[in-house]
CSV table of C-alpha atoms in Angstrom, one decimal:
chain,number,residue,atom,x,y,z
H,1,MET,CA,-170.5,24.9,126.8
H,2,LEU,CA,-169.8,25.2,123.1
H,3,ASP,CA,-166.8,23.2,121.7
H,4,SER,CA,-164.8,25.8,119.9
H,5,ALA,CA,-162.3,23.3,118.4
H,6,ARG,CA,-164.4,22.9,115.2
H,7,PHE,CA,-164.3,26.7,114.7
H,8,ARG,CA,-160.5,26.8,114.6
H,9,LEU,CA,-158.3,26.1,111.6
H,10,SER,CA,-154.7,25.0,111.6
H,11,PRO,CA,-152.4,24.8,108.5
H,12,ARG,CA,-151.1,21.4,109.7
H,13,SER,CA,-154.5,19.8,109.4
H,14,THR,CA,-156.5,21.7,106.8
H,15,ALA,CA,-157.2,21.0,103.1
H,16,LEU,CA,-158.8,23.3,100.5
H,17,VAL,CA,-161.6,21.8,98.5
H,18,LEU,CA,-162.6,23.7,95.3
H,19,VAL,CA,-165.9,22.4,93.9
H,20,ASP,CA,-166.8,22.9,90.3
H,21,PHE,CA,-165.4,26.3,89.3
H,22,GLN,CA,-166.1,25.6,85.7
H,23,GLU,CA,-166.4,27.8,82.6
H,24,ARG,CA,-170.0,27.3,81.5
H,25,LEU,CA,-171.2,27.0,85.1
H,26,TYR,CA,-169.4,30.2,86.0
H,27,ARG,CA,-171.2,32.1,83.2
H,28,ALA,CA,-174.6,30.9,84.6
H,29,MET,CA,-173.9,32.3,88.1
H,30,GLU,CA,-175.3,35.4,89.6
H,31,PRO,CA,-173.6,38.1,87.5
H,32,GLU,CA,-173.4,40.6,90.4
H,33,ARG,CA,-171.3,38.3,92.5
H,34,ARG,CA,-169.4,35.8,90.4
H,35,GLU,CA,-166.2,37.9,89.9
H,36,GLU,CA,-165.9,38.5,93.6
H,37,VAL,CA,-166.5,34.9,94.4
H,38,LEU,CA,-163.8,33.8,91.9
H,39,ALA,CA,-161.4,36.3,93.2
H,40,ASN,CA,-161.9,35.0,96.7
H,41,ALA,CA,-161.4,31.4,95.6
H,42,VAL,CA,-158.1,32.5,94.0
H,43,LEU,CA,-157.1,34.1,97.3
H,44,LEU,CA,-157.8,30.8,99.0
H,45,LEU,CA,-155.6,29.1,96.5
H,46,LYS,CA,-152.8,31.6,97.0
H,47,LEU,CA,-153.1,31.0,100.7
H,48,ALA,CA,-152.9,27.2,100.1
H,49,GLN,CA,-149.7,27.7,98.0
H,50,THR,CA,-148.2,30.1,100.7
H,51,LEU,CA,-148.8,27.7,103.6
H,52,GLY,CA,-148.4,24.4,101.7
H,53,LEU,CA,-152.0,23.3,102.2
H,54,PRO,CA,-153.2,20.4,100.1
H,55,VAL,CA,-155.8,21.2,97.4
H,56,LEU,CA,-158.5,19.0,95.9
H,57,VAL,CA,-160.5,20.2,92.8
H,58,THR,CA,-163.6,18.7,91.2
H,59,GLU,CA,-165.4,19.2,87.9
H,60,GLN,CA,-169.1,18.3,87.5
H,61,TYR,CA,-169.8,16.8,84.1
H,62,PRO,CA,-167.0,18.7,82.3
H,63,ALA,CA,-168.3,17.7,78.8
H,64,GLY,CA,-171.4,19.8,79.5
H,65,LEU,CA,-170.2,22.4,82.0
H,66,GLY,CA,-166.7,23.0,80.7
H,67,ALA,CA,-163.2,22.8,82.3
H,68,THR,CA,-162.1,24.5,85.4
H,69,VAL,CA,-161.9,28.3,84.8
H,70,PRO,CA,-158.4,29.5,83.9
H,71,ALA,CA,-158.2,31.8,87.0
H,72,ILE,CA,-158.3,28.7,89.2
H,73,LYS,CA,-156.5,26.2,86.9
H,74,ASN,CA,-153.5,28.6,86.5
H,75,GLU,CA,-153.0,28.9,90.3
H,76,LEU,CA,-153.2,25.2,91.1
H,77,PRO,CA,-150.1,23.7,92.7
H,78,GLY,CA,-148.3,21.3,90.3
H,79,GLY,CA,-149.7,17.9,90.3
H,80,THR,CA,-153.0,18.8,91.7
H,81,PRO,CA,-155.5,16.4,90.2
H,82,ILE,CA,-158.9,17.6,88.9
H,83,LEU,CA,-161.4,14.9,89.7
H,84,GLU,CA,-164.4,14.6,87.3
H,85,LYS,CA,-167.8,13.7,88.7
H,86,LEU,CA,-171.4,13.1,87.8
H,87,VAL,CA,-172.6,13.0,91.4
H,88,PHE,CA,-173.3,16.2,93.2
H,89,SER,CA,-171.1,15.7,96.2
H,90,ALA,CA,-167.3,15.7,95.6
H,91,TRP,CA,-167.2,12.8,98.1
H,92,GLY,CA,-168.9,10.6,95.5
H,93,ALA,CA,-166.3,11.4,92.8
H,94,GLU,CA,-164.0,8.5,91.9
H,95,GLY,CA,-160.8,8.9,93.9
H,96,PHE,CA,-162.0,11.8,96.1
H,97,PRO,CA,-162.5,9.8,99.4
H,98,GLU,CA,-159.1,8.1,99.0
H,99,SER,CA,-157.4,11.4,98.1
H,100,PHE,CA,-158.9,13.3,101.0
H,101,ARG,CA,-158.1,10.5,103.5
H,102,SER,CA,-154.5,10.4,102.3
H,103,LEU,CA,-154.1,14.1,103.4
H,104,ASN,CA,-154.9,13.3,107.1
H,105,ALA,CA,-156.8,16.6,107.2
H,106,ARG,CA,-159.2,17.1,110.1
H,107,SER,CA,-160.7,20.2,108.6
H,108,ALA,CA,-161.6,21.4,105.1
H,109,VAL,CA,-162.1,24.9,103.7
H,110,VAL,CA,-164.7,24.6,101.0
H,111,ALA,CA,-165.4,27.0,98.1
H,112,GLY,CA,-167.3,26.5,94.9
H,113,MET,CA,-170.4,26.3,92.8
H,114,GLU,CA,-173.3,25.9,93.5
H,115,SER,CA,-174.0,26.5,97.2
H,116,HIS,CA,-177.2,24.6,97.4
H,117,VAL,CA,-176.2,21.6,95.3
H,118,CYS,CA,-172.6,20.4,94.9
H,119,VAL,CA,-171.1,22.5,97.7
H,120,LEU,CA,-173.8,21.5,100.0
H,121,GLY,CA,-173.5,17.8,99.2
H,122,THR,CA,-169.7,17.9,99.6
H,123,ALA,CA,-170.0,19.7,103.0
H,124,LEU,CA,-172.6,17.3,104.3
H,125,ASP,CA,-170.5,14.2,103.2
H,126,LEU,CA,-167.3,15.7,104.8
H,127,LEU,CA,-169.2,16.4,108.0
H,128,ASP,CA,-170.3,12.7,107.9
H,129,GLN,CA,-166.6,11.8,107.9
H,130,ALA,CA,-166.1,13.9,111.1
H,131,VAL,CA,-164.2,16.6,109.1
H,132,ALA,CA,-164.6,20.2,110.5
H,133,VAL,CA,-166.0,22.0,107.4
H,134,HIS,CA,-165.5,25.7,107.0
H,135,VAL,CA,-167.4,27.3,104.1
H,136,ALA,CA,-166.1,30.6,102.8
H,137,ALA,CA,-169.5,32.2,102.1
H,138,ASP,CA,-168.0,34.8,99.9
H,139,ALA,CA,-166.2,32.1,97.8
H,140,VAL,CA,-169.4,30.1,97.1
H,141,ILE,CA,-172.2,31.0,94.8
H,142,SER,CA,-175.4,29.8,93.2
H,143,ARG,CA,-177.4,31.0,90.2
H,144,THR,CA,-179.7,32.9,92.5
H,145,ARG,CA,-179.2,34.6,95.8
H,146,ALA,CA,-182.0,32.6,97.4
H,147,ASN,CA,-180.3,29.3,96.5
H,148,TRP,CA,-177.0,30.6,97.8
H,149,GLU,CA,-178.5,31.6,101.1
H,150,THR,CA,-180.4,28.3,101.3
H,151,GLY,CA,-177.2,26.3,100.8
H,152,LEU,CA,-175.4,28.3,103.5
H,153,ARG,CA,-178.2,27.9,105.9
H,154,ILE,CA,-178.5,24.2,105.6
H,155,MET,CA,-174.7,23.7,105.8
H,156,GLU,CA,-174.6,25.8,109.0
H,157,LYS,CA,-177.5,23.9,110.6
H,158,ALA,CA,-175.7,20.7,109.7
H,159,GLY,CA,-172.6,21.8,111.6
H,160,ALA,CA,-170.4,23.5,109.1
H,161,VAL,CA,-168.8,26.8,110.0
H,162,VAL,CA,-169.9,29.5,107.6
H,163,SER,CA,-167.1,32.0,107.5
H,164,SER,CA,-165.5,34.4,105.0
H,165,THR,CA,-162.3,34.3,102.9
H,166,GLU,CA,-160.5,36.8,105.1
H,167,THR,CA,-161.5,35.0,108.3
H,168,VAL,CA,-160.1,31.7,106.9
H,169,ILE,CA,-156.9,33.5,105.7
H,170,PHE,CA,-156.2,35.1,109.1
H,171,GLN,CA,-157.1,32.0,111.1
H,172,LEU,CA,-154.7,29.9,109.0
H,173,LEU,CA,-151.9,32.6,109.1
H,174,GLY,CA,-152.2,32.7,112.9
H,175,ARG,CA,-150.0,35.7,113.4
H,176,ALA,CA,-148.7,38.9,111.8
H,177,GLY,CA,-145.1,39.6,110.9
H,178,THR,CA,-144.4,36.3,109.2
H,179,GLU,CA,-143.4,36.0,105.5
H,180,ALA,CA,-146.7,34.3,104.8
H,181,PHE,CA,-148.6,37.1,106.5
H,182,LYS,CA,-146.7,39.7,104.4
H,183,ALA,CA,-147.3,37.8,101.2
H,184,MET,CA,-151.1,37.4,101.8
H,185,SER,CA,-151.7,40.9,103.2
H,186,LYS,CA,-150.5,42.4,100.0
H,187,LEU,CA,-153.2,40.5,98.2
H,188,LEU,CA,-156.1,41.6,100.3
H,189,ARG,CA,-158.2,44.6,99.2
């Protein structure tokens, strides 16, 4: 029998992890998809604000790849640190493991760039920490579709739940008719 617990998300035990949404990296991403991916990441951030979910953000080698894109940076809750890294997995960034552990999160929604490199490494390391990882497939991207698909396939085989932004949103909202539901449903296209 399949254990469905890892497929469920609760606002009481979920963190949002945004991996390397950076200016120069964004411009190198698959042009046909990058705007949609960024819009979905912003939706996840708005959900985090609405539900009070903790948010962790990383930047890979910002001197070379630029700062976090304004669309993300402008939506971050006050005091959200942006952790710089040279390693591919966010878990290897100085301060990330301590920050994540302090949240007492049992699950993480992961979005970012690139699916087959930094998002993959982050997902695998979180899974190693017994965190239920949910990857919003429409909020991650790579420079090529083949690499995006490869990253998603590996994460799913490793035990991550590959989902979508809307699935994550409705799972965490849990019900219609609430103020949070009304706020988020206005943002969905």
